[in-house]
């Protein structure tokens, strides 16, 4: 079997140059690169990744743990994580955990087995018992301990912003609608921010705030409408929840935004060039993904590096679920 | 470092039982499993995946190549592929290729390097020069050669079904809207099926049929509306295209479905419990993913196994973009 030395000899370059070509490093002239690639093809040189793994202890792989990729917000996040990893010549392992911590734990084991270099996790499970400061792990939207790095957006400010925007659009009788996970995460701060601003203004909001998975939403909405017949503004914990509630309202001949204005959260796009179109508090998804990858690589390079927290700003994006001001 | 033998000794079982526990195989009593797991924890036994890879030549990993995960249809497909792989104790590597065949080629190289056991690919690129019958590769929606396995749905029948449904809903002046890839794939057969049924009925449909990426869609729609002021039914190549066209129509005060009825293709859901809601020709996404994984594993187990073609049925799903019959 051909070795890297054989390739170097045939291409009339040093072994270091062959390595740079193989690793897609910079600083190789195009003509030289072509010569090396021709030699690789001619000799049928294949780099054995397992032998390489034994040598460098790196799998060039990062795992992304999500509740499910079948959710446009998580799909958008995964897109940007994969892009940032690719720029570092890393590959992405995808795990849809559905909140199953045993499945998540398998990926943590893969780190100790050198099959994965690190993990980025959006986890709503009892995984905390396995997450330690030694693990190259970055959490999204969930605080574990001060030793564990995490990236989130300004959820409290986002909740306040939603309240402010509903008021600015003329809504006065407001409600918040959300499920909550038994594993406390940052999303509950959207509710805190929303209520905080309204309290300052002397407005008491109603709410639907029930354990996940949310079941029987139509009945809960009916109850809310009965309690608050004057309801004219709703803030939902995310855009998908907004779509569900809007559908229920439409079935009851209540028009959005004419009768009730709505603001969601996330601001995901269906694809890179197609927004969902609802009024929403937009998270900086690309920036969150890039920050998570950056922090993870610091930890991969140096396992003793301190944990980092990055909280990114949100913004309001106007859509068709609020009235023109 | 603890070995598998050490674990077997402490748990008072054979090495084979330890192996079955580690590999999550069946046929281990719960009590025995617990004893082995306790021994693994006590000894801090870690299975070295690289050493294992050298032995078995398997990475227990499959790559999924998609144009982009940032598209609800591909996210749904990826969800089911990951699920089917997990049932076989395999992991999923995710590649957003954006049609870049060099990026796709990297994953093919990983197969020869034993870093990936096989590939499932939705590819619109010049990758065909690298795909051979020896490669454990299953193509989705694209025919390479008779040697390459592929899975698709009944695109021709789907196109016919869309035409039939528009006619059944009372539309008479029809058009097809689609971009096309320069790498011929199965989606063009939706157009063939649509036109075929209409020709049988003596109806000539108009169309917007332009190279991808589709630019200037609003002008193209304006042109269509000018050519066909009586237009009352549109079939779009996929649901995302339908949403784009509907938005353009709405901006021109044309109502869907009152003025123009629309049928899309794919029938993706936003999440496992939230349909998009448009009228559409639904692909059996879960079944396609499961078929692709099944065919791929036959090829992984036996590289000389013949190629397979699986064509799955589609169905019509009524939504709010057509009128009640």
Coordinates of N, CA, C and O in Angstrom, one line a residue, chain A residues 89-165:
Chain A
X89 N -12.7 22.0 9.0 CA -12.5 20.6 8.5 C -13.0 19.5 9.5 O -12.3 18.5 9.7
X90 N -14.1 19.9 10.2 CA -14.7 18.9 11.1 C -16.0 18.4 10.5 O -16.7 19.1 9.7
X91 N -16.4 17.2 10.9 CA -17.7 16.7 10.5 C -18.7 16.7 11.6 O -18.3 16.7 12.8
X92 N -20.0 16.6 11.3 CA -21.0 16.7 12.3 C -21.8 15.4 12.4 O -22.3 14.9 11.4
X93 N -21.8 14.9 13.6 CA -22.7 13.7 13.9 C -24.0 14.3 14.5 O -24.0 15.1 15.4
X94 N -25.1 13.8 13.9 CA -26.4 14.3 14.4 C -27.1 13.3 15.3 O -27.3 12.2 14.9
X95 N -27.6 13.8 16.4 CA -28.4 13.0 17.3 C -29.7 13.7 17.6 O -29.7 14.8 18.2
X96 N -30.8 13.0 17.2 CA -32.1 13.4 17.7 C -32.4 12.7 19.0 O -32.7 11.5 18.9
X97 N -32.3 13.4 20.1 CA -32.4 12.7 21.3 C -33.9 12.5 21.8 O -34.1 11.6 22.6
X98 N -34.8 13.3 21.3 CA -36.2 13.3 21.9 C -36.2 13.3 23.4 O -37.0 12.7 24.0
X99 N -35.2 14.0 24.0 CA -35.1 14.1 25.4 C -34.8 12.8 26.1 O -34.9 12.6 27.3
X100 N -34.3 11.8 25.4 CA -33.8 10.5 25.9 C -32.4 10.6 26.4 O -31.5 10.6 25.6
X101 N -32.2 10.7 27.7 CA -30.8 11.0 28.1 C -29.9 9.8 27.9 O -28.7 9.9 27.8
X102 N -30.5 8.6 27.8 CA -29.6 7.4 27.5 C -29.0 7.5 26.1 O -27.8 7.2 25.9
X103 N -29.8 8.0 25.2 CA -29.3 8.3 23.8 C -28.2 9.4 23.8 O -27.1 9.3 23.2
X104 N -28.5 10.4 24.6 CA -27.5 11.5 24.7 C -26.2 11.0 25.4 O -25.1 11.4 25.0
X105 N -26.4 10.1 26.3 CA -25.2 9.6 27.1 C -24.3 8.8 26.2 O -23.1 8.8 26.3
X106 N -24.9 8.2 25.2 CA -24.0 7.4 24.2 C -23.0 8.3 23.5 O -21.9 7.9 23.3
X107 N -23.4 9.6 23.3 CA -22.5 10.5 22.6 C -21.4 11.0 23.5 O -20.3 11.2 23.2
X108 N -21.8 11.1 24.8 CA -20.7 11.5 25.8 C -19.7 10.3 25.9 O -18.5 10.6 26.0
X109 N -20.2 9.1 25.9 CA -19.3 7.9 25.9 C -18.4 8.0 24.7 O -17.2 7.7 24.8
X110 N -18.9 8.4 23.5 CA -18.1 8.5 22.3 C -16.9 9.5 22.5 O -15.9 9.3 21.8
X111 N -17.1 10.5 23.3 CA -16.0 11.4 23.5 C -14.9 10.7 24.3 O -13.7 10.8 23.9
X112 N -15.3 9.9 25.3 CA -14.2 9.2 26.1 C -13.6 8.2 25.2 O -12.4 7.7 25.4
X113 N -14.3 7.7 24.2 CA -13.7 6.7 23.3 C -13.0 7.3 22.1 O -12.6 6.6 21.1
X114 N -12.8 8.6 22.1 CA -12.1 9.3 21.0 C -12.8 9.2 19.7 O -12.2 9.3 18.6
X115 N -14.1 8.9 19.7 CA -14.8 8.8 18.4 C -15.5 10.2 18.1 O -15.9 10.4 17.0
X116 N -15.6 11.0 19.1 CA -16.1 12.3 18.9 C -15.2 13.3 19.7 O -14.8 13.0 20.8
X117 N -14.9 14.5 19.1 CA -14.0 15.4 19.9 C -14.8 16.3 20.8 O -14.2 16.8 21.8
X118 N -16.1 16.5 20.6 CA -16.8 17.4 21.5 C -18.3 17.3 21.1 O -18.7 16.7 20.2
X119 N -19.1 18.0 22.0 CA -20.5 17.9 21.8 C -21.1 19.3 22.0 O -20.8 20.1 22.9
X120 N -22.1 19.7 21.1 CA -22.9 20.8 21.3 C -24.3 20.3 21.5 O -24.8 19.5 20.8
X121 N -24.9 20.7 22.6 CA -26.2 20.1 23.0 C -27.3 21.0 23.3 O -27.2 21.9 24.1
X122 N -28.5 20.8 22.7 CA -29.7 21.4 23.1 C -30.5 20.3 23.8 O -31.1 19.4 23.1
X123 N -30.3 20.2 25.1 CA -30.8 19.0 25.8 C -31.9 19.3 26.8 O -31.7 20.3 27.6
X124 N -33.0 18.6 26.8 CA -34.0 18.7 27.9 C -34.1 17.4 28.5 O -35.1 16.6 28.2
X125 N -33.1 16.9 29.3 CA -33.2 15.6 29.8 C -32.3 15.6 31.1 O -31.7 16.6 31.5
X126 N -32.3 14.4 31.7 CA -31.5 14.3 33.0 C -30.0 14.1 32.7 O -29.3 13.4 33.4
X127 N -29.6 14.6 31.6 CA -28.2 14.4 31.1 C -27.2 15.0 32.1 O -26.0 14.7 32.1
X128 N -27.6 16.0 32.9 CA -26.7 16.7 33.8 C -25.8 15.8 34.6 O -24.7 16.2 34.9
X129 N -26.3 14.6 35.0 CA -25.4 13.7 35.8 C -24.2 13.3 35.1 O -23.2 12.8 35.7
X130 N -24.2 13.4 33.8 CA -23.0 13.0 33.0 C -22.1 14.1 32.5 O -21.1 13.9 31.9
X131 N -22.6 15.3 32.6 CA -21.9 16.4 32.0 C -20.9 17.0 33.1 O -21.3 17.3 34.2
X132 N -19.6 17.0 32.8 CA -18.7 17.6 33.7 C -17.8 18.6 33.1 O -17.9 18.8 31.8
X133 N -17.1 19.4 33.9 CA -16.3 20.5 33.3 C -15.2 20.0 32.5 O -14.6 20.7 31.7
X134 N -14.8 18.7 32.6 CA -13.7 18.1 31.8 C -14.2 17.8 30.4 O -13.4 17.7 29.4
X135 N -15.5 17.7 30.2 CA -16.0 17.3 28.9 C -16.1 18.5 27.9 O -16.5 19.5 28.3
X136 N -15.6 18.3 26.7 CA -15.7 19.3 25.7 C -17.2 19.4 25.3 O -17.6 18.7 24.4
X137 N -17.9 20.2 26.0 CA -19.4 20.3 25.8 C -19.8 21.7 25.9 O -19.4 22.5 26.8
X138 N -20.7 22.1 25.0 CA -21.3 23.5 25.0 C -22.8 23.3 25.0 O -23.3 22.6 24.1
X139 N -23.4 23.9 26.0 CA -24.9 23.7 26.1 C -25.5 25.0 25.5 O -25.0 26.1 25.5
X140 N -26.7 24.7 24.8 CA -27.4 25.8 24.3 C -28.7 26.0 25.1 O -29.4 25.0 25.3
X141 N -29.0 27.2 25.5 CA -30.2 27.6 26.1 C -30.5 26.8 27.5 O -31.6 26.8 27.9
X142 N -29.5 26.2 28.0 CA -29.7 25.5 29.3 C -28.4 25.7 30.2 O -27.3 25.3 29.7
X143 N -28.6 26.2 31.4 CA -27.5 26.4 32.3 C -27.4 25.1 33.2 O -28.4 24.6 33.7
X144 N -26.2 24.5 33.2 CA -26.0 23.3 34.1 C -25.3 23.8 35.4 O -26.0 23.9 36.4
X145 N -24.0 24.1 35.3 CA -23.3 24.7 36.5 C -22.4 25.7 35.9 O -22.2 25.8 34.7
X146 N -21.7 26.4 36.8 CA -20.8 27.5 36.3 C -19.6 26.9 35.5 O -18.9 27.7 34.8
X147 N -19.4 25.6 35.7 CA -18.3 25.0 35.0 C -18.6 24.7 33.5 O -17.7 24.3 32.8
X148 N -19.8 24.7 33.2 CA -20.2 24.2 31.8 C -20.5 25.4 30.9 O -21.4 26.2 31.3
X149 N -19.8 25.5 29.8 CA -20.0 26.6 28.9 C -21.4 26.6 28.3 O -22.0 25.5 28.0
X150 N -22.0 27.7 28.1 CA -23.3 27.7 27.4 C -23.5 29.0 26.6 O -22.9 30.1 26.9
X151 N -24.3 28.8 25.6 CA -24.6 29.9 24.7 C -26.2 30.0 24.7 O -26.9 29.1 24.6
X152 N -26.6 31.3 24.8 CA -28.0 31.5 24.7 C -28.3 32.9 24.1 O -27.3 33.6 23.8
X153 N -29.5 33.3 24.0 CA -29.8 34.6 23.6 C -30.5 35.3 24.7 O -30.9 34.7 25.7
X154 N -30.7 36.6 24.6 CA -31.3 37.4 25.7 C -32.8 37.1 25.8 O -33.6 37.9 25.4
X155 N -33.1 36.0 26.5 CA -34.5 35.6 26.6 C -35.3 36.6 27.4 O -36.5 36.8 27.1
X156 N -34.8 37.1 28.5 CA -35.5 38.0 29.3 C -35.8 39.3 28.6 O -37.0 39.7 28.5
X157 N -34.8 39.8 27.9 CA -35.0 41.0 27.1 C -36.0 40.8 26.0 O -36.8 41.6 25.6
X158 N -35.9 39.5 25.4 CA -36.8 39.2 24.3 C -38.3 39.1 24.8 O -39.2 39.6 24.1
X159 N -38.5 38.6 26.0 CA -39.8 38.6 26.6 C -40.3 40.1 26.8 O -41.5 40.4 26.5
X160 N -39.5 40.9 27.3 CA -39.8 42.3 27.5 C -40.2 43.0 26.1 O -41.2 43.7 26.0
X161 N -39.3 42.7 25.1 CA -39.5 43.3 23.8 C -40.9 42.9 23.2 O -41.6 43.7 22.6
X162 N -41.2 41.6 23.4 CA -42.5 41.1 22.9 C -43.7 41.9 23.5 O -44.6 42.3 22.9
X163 N -43.6 42.1 24.9 CA -44.6 42.9 25.6 C -44.7 44.3 25.0 O -45.8 44.8 24.7
X164 N -43.5 44.9 24.9 CA -43.4 46.3 24.4 C -44.0 46.4 23.0 O -44.8 47.4 22.8
X165 N -43.7 45.5 22.2 CA -44.2 45.5 20.8 C -45.8 45.3 20.7 O -46.4 46.0 20.0

